[in-house]
Short mmCIF file of C-alpha atoms in Angstrom, two decimals:
data_model
loop_
_atom_site.label_atom_id
_atom_site.label_comp_id
_atom_site.label_asym_id
_atom_site.label_seq_id
_atom_site.Cartn_x
_atom_site.Cartn_y
_atom_site.Cartn_z
CA MET W 1 -0.03 -0.04 0.09
CA ASN W 2 1.56 3.52 -0.91
CA THR W 3 1.78 6.50 1.23
CA LYS W 4 -1.43 8.05 -0.48
CA SER W 5 -3.50 5.01 0.31
CA LEU W 6 -2.15 4.74 4.05
CA ALA W 7 -3.25 8.51 4.45
CA LYS W 8 -6.61 7.81 2.95
CA ALA W 9 -7.09 4.67 5.18
CA GLY W 10 -5.95 6.62 8.29
CA GLY W 11 -8.46 9.26 7.51
CA ILE W 12 -11.41 6.99 7.12
CA ALA W 13 -10.35 5.34 10.25
CA ALA W 14 -10.33 8.61 12.18
CA ALA W 15 -13.62 9.68 10.88
CA VAL W 16 -15.03 6.35 11.95
CA GLY W 17 -13.51 6.84 15.23
CA VAL W 18 -14.92 10.42 15.57
CA GLY W 19 -18.56 9.06 14.45
CA ALA W 20 -18.50 6.42 17.13
CA VAL W 21 -17.65 8.90 20.13
CA ALA W 22 -20.22 11.04 18.75
CA VAL W 23 -22.86 8.18 18.61
CA GLY W 24 -21.81 7.16 22.25
CA ILE W 25 -21.89 10.62 23.66
CA GLY W 26 -25.10 11.43 21.81
CA THR W 27 -26.62 8.06 23.37
CA VAL W 28 -25.61 8.96 26.98
CA LEU W 29 -27.12 12.71 26.38
CA GLY W 30 -30.30 11.25 24.90
CA GLY W 31 -30.56 8.90 27.75
CA ILE W 32 -30.46 11.82 30.41
CA VAL W 33 -32.81 13.84 28.34
CA ARG W 34 -35.18 10.61 28.00
CA GLU W 35 -35.02 10.42 31.81
CA ALA W 36 -35.75 14.06 32.26
CA LEU W 37 -38.70 14.01 30.35
CA ARG W 38 -40.15 10.98 32.20
CA THR W 39 -39.87 12.85 35.31
CA ASP W 40 -43.24 13.63 37.03
CA ILE W 41 -44.21 17.28 36.57
CA ALA W 42 -43.66 19.23 39.73
CA VAL W 43 -46.56 19.96 42.07
CA ASP W 44 -48.03 23.24 41.74
CA ASP W 45 -49.25 23.93 45.39
CA GLY W 46 -48.73 27.62 45.36
CA PRO W 47 -45.59 29.98 46.32
CA ASP W 48 -43.41 29.26 49.06
CA GLU W 49 -42.96 32.28 51.38
CA LEU W 50 -39.39 31.17 52.33
CA LEU W 51 -38.17 31.94 48.71
CA SER W 52 -39.37 35.67 48.91
CA LYS W 53 -36.76 38.29 48.78
CA PRO W 54 -35.84 39.25 52.37
CA ALA W 55 -37.49 42.26 53.80
CA GLY W 56 -35.07 45.23 53.52
CA GLU W 57 -32.28 45.76 51.36
CA PRO W 58 -29.12 43.95 52.42
CA ARG W 59 -25.97 45.94 53.35
CA ARG W 60 -23.88 45.43 50.23
CA ARG W 61 -20.20 45.54 49.93
CA VAL W 62 -17.35 44.59 47.42
CA VAL W 63 -14.73 42.37 48.90
CA ARG W 64 -11.35 42.26 46.93
CA THR W 65 -9.77 38.51 46.56
CA PRO W 66 -5.83 38.23 46.51
CA ASP W 67 -5.83 38.55 42.92
CA GLY W 68 -8.02 41.70 42.90
CA THR W 69 -11.35 40.41 41.76
CA GLY W 70 -14.36 41.95 43.30
CA LEU W 71 -17.05 39.74 45.01
CA ASN W 72 -20.43 40.87 45.84
CA VAL W 73 -21.25 40.58 49.53
CA GLU W 74 -24.45 40.88 51.21
CA VAL W 75 -25.19 41.23 54.93
CA TYR W 76 -28.44 40.64 56.68
CA GLY W 77 -29.84 40.77 59.92
CA ALA W 78 -28.32 41.99 63.15
CA ASP W 79 -26.63 45.52 63.14
CA ASP W 80 -22.99 46.01 62.60
CA ASP W 81 -22.88 47.49 66.23
CA ASP W 82 -24.28 44.17 68.02
CA PRO W 83 -21.10 42.52 69.20
CA THR W 84 -22.67 39.25 70.12
CA GLY W 85 -23.23 35.91 68.39
CA ASP W 86 -21.69 33.84 65.67
CA ILE W 87 -21.99 35.06 62.30
CA PHE W 88 -23.43 32.88 59.45
CA ILE W 89 -21.59 32.96 56.13
CA MET W 90 -23.40 30.93 53.64
CA VAL W 91 -21.60 29.86 50.37
CA HIS W 92 -23.80 28.84 47.25
CA GLY W 93 -22.89 26.30 44.76
CA TRP W 94 -22.23 25.76 41.16
CA THR W 95 -24.64 27.96 38.73
CA CYS W 96 -26.42 29.56 41.74
CA ASN W 97 -26.25 32.87 43.61
CA THR W 98 -26.93 34.49 46.97
CA ALA W 99 -30.71 34.31 46.41
CA TYR W 100 -30.17 30.32 46.85
CA TRP W 101 -29.99 31.19 50.63
CA TYR W 102 -33.35 33.12 50.70
CA PRO W 103 -35.06 30.20 52.80
CA GLN W 104 -32.27 30.43 55.42
CA ILE W 105 -31.97 34.17 55.69
CA ASN W 106 -35.58 34.64 55.87
CA HIS W 107 -35.74 32.31 59.03
CA LEU W 108 -32.47 33.35 60.66
CA ILE W 109 -32.92 37.28 60.65
CA THR W 110 -36.32 36.91 62.59
CA ALA W 111 -36.56 37.48 66.31
CA GLU W 112 -37.61 33.87 66.96
CA ALA W 113 -34.22 32.69 65.39
CA GLY W 114 -32.33 35.22 67.39
CA ASP W 115 -31.86 37.78 64.62
CA ARG W 116 -28.53 36.49 63.48
CA ARG W 117 -26.08 38.15 61.14
CA VAL W 118 -26.00 36.48 57.88
CA VAL W 119 -23.43 36.93 55.14
CA VAL W 120 -23.80 35.65 51.84
CA TYR W 121 -21.59 36.36 48.71
CA ASP W 122 -21.72 35.63 45.00
CA GLN W 123 -19.16 33.20 43.97
CA ARG W 124 -16.84 34.72 41.44
CA GLY W 125 -18.37 34.74 37.93
CA HIS W 126 -22.03 34.36 39.53
CA GLY W 127 -24.43 36.97 40.30
CA ARG W 128 -22.95 40.39 40.86
CA SER W 129 -19.40 39.27 41.47
CA GLU W 130 -16.53 39.80 38.78
CA ARG W 131 -15.24 36.75 37.00
CA GLY W 132 -11.85 37.78 37.36
CA ARG W 133 -8.99 37.02 34.69
CA ALA W 134 -7.57 33.83 36.42
CA ARG W 135 -8.53 30.23 35.30
CA PRO W 136 -10.94 29.05 38.16
CA THR W 137 -9.47 26.41 40.46
CA VAL W 138 -10.77 24.79 43.59
CA ALA W 139 -7.96 26.40 45.42
CA MET W 140 -9.13 29.93 44.44
CA LEU W 141 -12.47 28.93 45.94
CA GLY W 142 -11.07 28.88 49.69
CA GLN W 143 -8.90 31.92 48.98
CA ASP W 144 -12.02 33.81 48.03
CA LEU W 145 -13.82 32.60 51.12
CA ASP W 146 -10.96 33.69 53.21
CA ALA W 147 -11.17 37.36 51.98
CA VAL W 148 -14.85 37.18 52.79
CA LEU W 149 -14.39 35.82 56.23
CA GLU W 150 -11.60 38.29 57.24
CA ALA W 151 -13.67 41.28 56.00
CA THR W 152 -17.03 40.26 57.49
CA VAL W 153 -15.94 38.71 60.74
CA PRO W 154 -14.63 41.01 63.34
CA ALA W 155 -11.64 40.00 65.53
CA GLY W 156 -13.12 38.09 68.77
CA ARG W 157 -16.23 36.80 66.77
CA ARG W 158 -16.50 33.42 64.99
CA ALA W 159 -18.51 32.18 61.93
CA ILE W 160 -20.82 29.26 61.31
CA LEU W 161 -19.91 28.29 57.87
CA VAL W 162 -22.65 26.79 55.48
CA GLY W 163 -21.79 25.71 52.02
CA HIS W 164 -23.95 23.91 49.45
CA SER W 165 -22.48 21.91 46.62
CA MET W 166 -19.40 23.80 45.31
CA GLY W 167 -20.16 26.02 48.27
CA GLY W 168 -19.29 22.98 50.49
CA MET W 169 -16.21 22.26 48.53
CA THR W 170 -15.07 25.98 49.07
CA LEU W 171 -15.40 25.43 52.71
CA MET W 172 -13.18 22.30 52.54
CA SER W 173 -10.89 24.14 50.36
CA TRP W 174 -10.59 26.87 52.86
CA ALA W 175 -9.77 24.63 55.44
CA ALA W 176 -7.21 22.83 53.73
CA GLN W 177 -5.22 26.10 53.02
CA TYR W 178 -5.88 27.79 56.40
CA PRO W 179 -6.25 24.91 58.97
CA GLU W 180 -4.72 27.19 61.75
CA LYS W 181 -7.97 29.41 61.35
CA VAL W 182 -10.27 26.57 61.71
CA GLY W 183 -10.38 26.60 65.53
CA THR W 184 -10.10 30.19 66.11
CA ARG W 185 -12.17 31.87 63.46
CA VAL W 186 -15.05 29.21 63.02
CA SER W 187 -17.57 27.62 65.50
CA ALA W 188 -19.26 24.79 63.20
CA VAL W 189 -19.60 23.92 59.62
CA VAL W 190 -22.32 22.57 57.46
CA LEU W 191 -21.69 20.71 54.53
CA VAL W 192 -24.92 20.57 52.37
CA SER W 193 -25.19 18.21 49.31
CA THR W 194 -21.58 18.22 48.53
CA ALA W 195 -18.47 16.22 47.97
CA ALA W 196 -14.78 16.09 48.92
CA LYS W 197 -13.45 14.25 45.87
CA ALA W 198 -14.37 12.48 42.46
CA VAL W 199 -17.57 14.45 42.20
CA MET W 200 -17.69 14.06 38.49
CA GLU W 201 -17.08 10.31 38.46
CA ASN W 202 -19.65 9.53 40.88
CA HIS W 203 -22.89 11.48 40.27
CA GLY W 204 -26.23 9.71 39.29
CA LEU W 205 -27.29 11.63 36.23
CA VAL W 206 -26.71 8.82 33.71
CA PRO W 207 -29.44 6.19 33.46
CA VAL W 208 -28.41 2.68 34.55
CA ASP W 209 -29.91 1.06 31.32
CA LEU W 210 -27.77 2.51 28.75
CA PRO W 211 -26.60 0.15 26.08
CA ALA W 212 -23.12 -1.27 26.80
CA TYR W 213 -21.35 0.49 24.05
CA ALA W 214 -22.36 3.87 25.40
CA ARG W 215 -21.28 3.39 28.90
CA PRO W 216 -17.64 4.19 28.34
CA PHE W 217 -18.76 7.62 26.96
CA ALA W 218 -20.41 8.83 29.91
CA PRO W 219 -17.59 10.82 31.46
CA PHE W 220 -17.24 12.66 28.09
CA ALA W 221 -21.16 13.34 28.26
CA THR W 222 -20.72 14.65 31.83
CA LYS W 223 -17.93 17.09 30.54
CA ALA W 224 -20.28 18.24 27.88
CA ILE W 225 -22.90 19.19 30.27
CA THR W 226 -20.60 20.79 32.72
CA ALA W 227 -17.62 22.36 31.14
CA VAL W 228 -18.90 23.59 27.60
CA PRO W 229 -19.99 27.17 27.71
CA MET W 230 -23.21 26.88 25.97
CA PRO W 231 -26.12 29.11 26.94
CA ILE W 232 -29.13 27.26 28.62
CA PRO W 233 -32.34 27.74 26.61
CA ARG W 234 -35.52 28.65 28.56
CA THR W 235 -38.01 26.11 27.32
CA SER W 236 -40.57 23.86 29.18
CA ALA W 237 -38.13 20.98 28.60
CA GLY W 238 -35.36 22.90 29.91
CA VAL W 239 -37.49 23.28 33.33
CA ARG W 240 -38.05 19.26 33.33
CA PHE W 241 -34.28 18.94 32.92
CA ALA W 242 -33.42 21.36 35.79
CA GLN W 243 -35.86 19.47 37.88
CA TYR W 244 -34.12 16.06 37.04
CA MET W 245 -30.83 17.32 37.74
CA ALA W 246 -31.28 19.38 40.85
CA LEU W 247 -34.49 18.48 42.68
CA GLY W 248 -36.15 15.45 44.13
CA PRO W 249 -39.11 13.47 42.30
CA ASN W 250 -41.78 14.96 44.36
CA ALA W 251 -40.52 18.56 43.99
CA ARG W 252 -42.92 21.68 44.26
CA ARG W 253 -43.38 23.79 41.02
CA SER W 254 -42.36 27.11 43.22
CA HIS W 255 -38.89 25.44 43.93
CA VAL W 256 -38.49 24.01 40.37
CA ASP W 257 -39.00 27.61 38.80
CA PHE W 258 -36.98 29.44 41.36
CA VAL W 259 -34.08 26.88 40.80
CA ASP W 260 -34.54 27.19 37.00
CA ASP W 261 -34.44 30.90 36.76
CA MET W 262 -31.35 31.01 39.13
CA VAL W 263 -29.47 28.40 37.28
CA SER W 264 -30.33 29.88 33.89
CA SER W 265 -29.02 33.28 34.91
CA CYS W 266 -25.50 32.01 35.50
CA PRO W 267 -23.11 33.24 32.64
CA PRO W 268 -22.17 30.19 30.52
CA ARG W 269 -18.46 30.95 30.68
CA ALA W 270 -18.75 31.01 34.68
CA ARG W 271 -20.65 27.67 34.58
CA ALA W 272 -18.27 26.00 32.00
CA GLY W 273 -15.08 27.27 33.90
CA TRP W 274 -16.23 26.07 37.47
CA GLY W 275 -17.59 23.08 36.07
CA ALA W 276 -13.86 22.21 34.69
CA ALA W 277 -12.34 23.11 37.80
CA MET W 278 -14.63 20.74 39.74
CA GLY W 279 -13.48 17.62 37.36
CA LYS W 280 -10.14 17.87 39.33
CA LEU W 281 -11.90 17.93 42.75
CA ASP W 282 -9.99 16.53 45.84
CA VAL W 283 -10.60 18.46 49.05
CA THR W 284 -10.17 15.60 51.32
CA ALA W 285 -7.10 17.29 53.26
CA GLY W 286 -9.68 20.22 54.00
CA LEU W 287 -12.17 17.72 55.28
CA ARG W 288 -9.50 16.45 57.63
CA ALA W 289 -8.79 19.86 58.81
CA LEU W 290 -12.25 20.54 59.90
CA THR W 291 -11.94 20.30 63.89
CA VAL W 292 -15.05 21.82 64.74
CA PRO W 293 -18.58 20.33 65.02
CA THR W 294 -19.67 19.70 61.51
CA VAL W 295 -23.16 18.47 60.06
CA VAL W 296 -23.36 16.81 56.67
CA VAL W 297 -26.73 17.00 54.83
CA VAL W 298 -27.92 15.22 51.78
CA GLY W 299 -31.18 14.19 50.15
CA THR W 300 -31.74 10.60 49.04
CA GLU W 301 -32.52 11.64 45.66
CA ASP W 302 -29.63 13.54 45.10
CA ARG W 303 -28.51 12.97 41.64
CA LEU W 304 -25.36 15.47 41.53
CA THR W 305 -23.63 14.54 44.66
CA PRO W 306 -25.48 11.25 45.85
CA VAL W 307 -25.56 9.92 49.33
CA LYS W 308 -22.36 7.93 48.91
CA HIS W 309 -20.31 11.16 49.03
CA ALA W 310 -22.06 12.32 52.39
CA GLU W 311 -21.10 8.89 53.75
CA GLN W 312 -17.66 8.98 52.76
CA MET W 313 -17.17 12.68 54.32
CA ALA W 314 -19.01 11.57 57.43
CA GLU W 315 -16.49 8.46 57.91
CA VAL W 316 -13.58 10.92 57.89
CA LEU W 317 -15.14 13.47 60.12
CA ARG W 318 -15.97 10.60 62.61
CA ARG W 319 -12.30 9.80 62.57
CA ASN W 320 -11.56 13.50 63.24
CA GLY W 321 -13.72 13.53 66.23
CA SER W 322 -15.46 16.42 64.68
CA MET W 323 -18.77 14.75 63.11
CA ARG W 324 -21.88 16.10 64.88
CA ASP W 325 -24.68 14.59 62.52
CA LEU W 326 -25.34 13.21 59.30
CA VAL W 327 -28.71 14.40 58.13
CA VAL W 328 -30.51 12.53 55.25
CA TYR W 329 -33.76 14.05 53.80
CA GLU W 330 -35.88 11.13 52.40
CA GLY W 331 -37.18 11.99 48.81
CA VAL W 332 -35.23 15.26 48.53
CA GLY W 333 -32.75 16.16 45.80
CA HIS W 334 -29.76 18.41 45.38
CA MET W 335 -31.33 21.65 46.37
CA SER W 336 -31.81 20.14 50.12
CA SER W 337 -31.89 23.46 51.95
CA ILE W 338 -34.58 24.77 49.56
CA GLU W 339 -36.67 21.54 49.29
CA ALA W 340 -36.39 20.91 53.16
CA ALA W 341 -36.18 24.32 54.37
CA GLU W 342 -38.24 24.24 57.44
CA ARG W 343 -36.27 21.09 58.55
CA PHE W 344 -32.89 22.54 57.48
CA ASN W 345 -33.55 25.70 59.46
CA GLU W 346 -34.43 23.75 62.58
CA MET W 347 -31.29 21.92 62.33
CA LEU W 348 -29.43 25.29 62.01
CA ASP W 349 -31.28 26.35 65.18
CA GLU W 350 -30.21 23.51 67.25
CA LEU W 351 -26.65 23.93 65.88
CA VAL W 352 -26.49 27.48 66.98
CA GLU W 353 -27.69 26.55 70.65
CA GLN W 354 -24.91 24.13 70.85
CA VAL W 355 -21.93 25.96 69.58
CA SER W 356 -22.91 29.26 70.77
CA GLY W 357 -23.57 28.32 74.31
CA ASN W 358 -27.20 29.90 73.97
CA GLU W 359 -26.03 33.39 74.43
CA LYS W 360 -27.95 34.47 71.42
CA ALA W 361 -29.78 31.29 70.00
CA VAL W 362 -32.87 32.58 71.13
CA ARG W 363 -34.05 36.22 71.78
CA PRO W 364 -37.27 37.05 72.91
CA ALA W 365 -39.61 39.25 70.63
CA GLY W 366 -39.84 42.56 71.73
#
């Protein structure tokens, strides 16, 4: 066979290979779409008041990260001149923004809950925060949190850190880089629907009944969903897809719409950049550095960070002696602190009572 024939044969083989990859990835993505469209339509039982925008404007400020990126930080609740009580710092997850925490803010700033001070911020590239010029990394998440903590928690006060999904990874990234601050700047940690490692390899999005030839292409399909900067179209099918990915099978329509609006507003470049960064996730060192009481929360129907992630984290924390509780919500998906907001808020109240010595856990009205 001459050189020209070899080149032609090689080109044909390459084309066949590319075609096979496309078919494999297409089969996986098609299976995910099929399962999403089979999901029961969310129950429309009216609005959820906890998802309402909190009364009164937050005290907003811009906190600069070590590389100069501006983060939008919002402070709710107790006035700046109130020197008592631990301060909640709540960190949202991938493709979300500060609105994710409305159910908790609306509860914690009430007199019945002790009029807590709550700090929330938009992760870089999300919400009102700048994206910055640097390529997103997991280490950057922890560095950004440290900047917010130092800017919003005065000397002598401590924070209760609450992180959902990528926000939980942020807390562990922070602890890995600043272990000396864990015991002095933080009183407790809540890891919500998150993972310490191998998050892209151990999710539940891909149907189990795929053809055998398509299964090896599942990682490539996952990367296409998470790390390709494509706009998310606003369609009825898109809402079903958001429900399948992020919420439980018995989700309320108000919850699905709220999540779909929030996720759809995330800029595609930020979504893809952080999706790619999480592909290299391993913050187990930070998990081991959490020496304060730590709660792990997960829903049984969480497809993005299934229960096995929570169980693995809980085992590490038990060995640390810092495990306070593993909370599992039956029938709840990835957006657990929205879907099970009342139970989640009760858990936060109990945690405050334990770690704050009751000095501000409950403040009588009036």
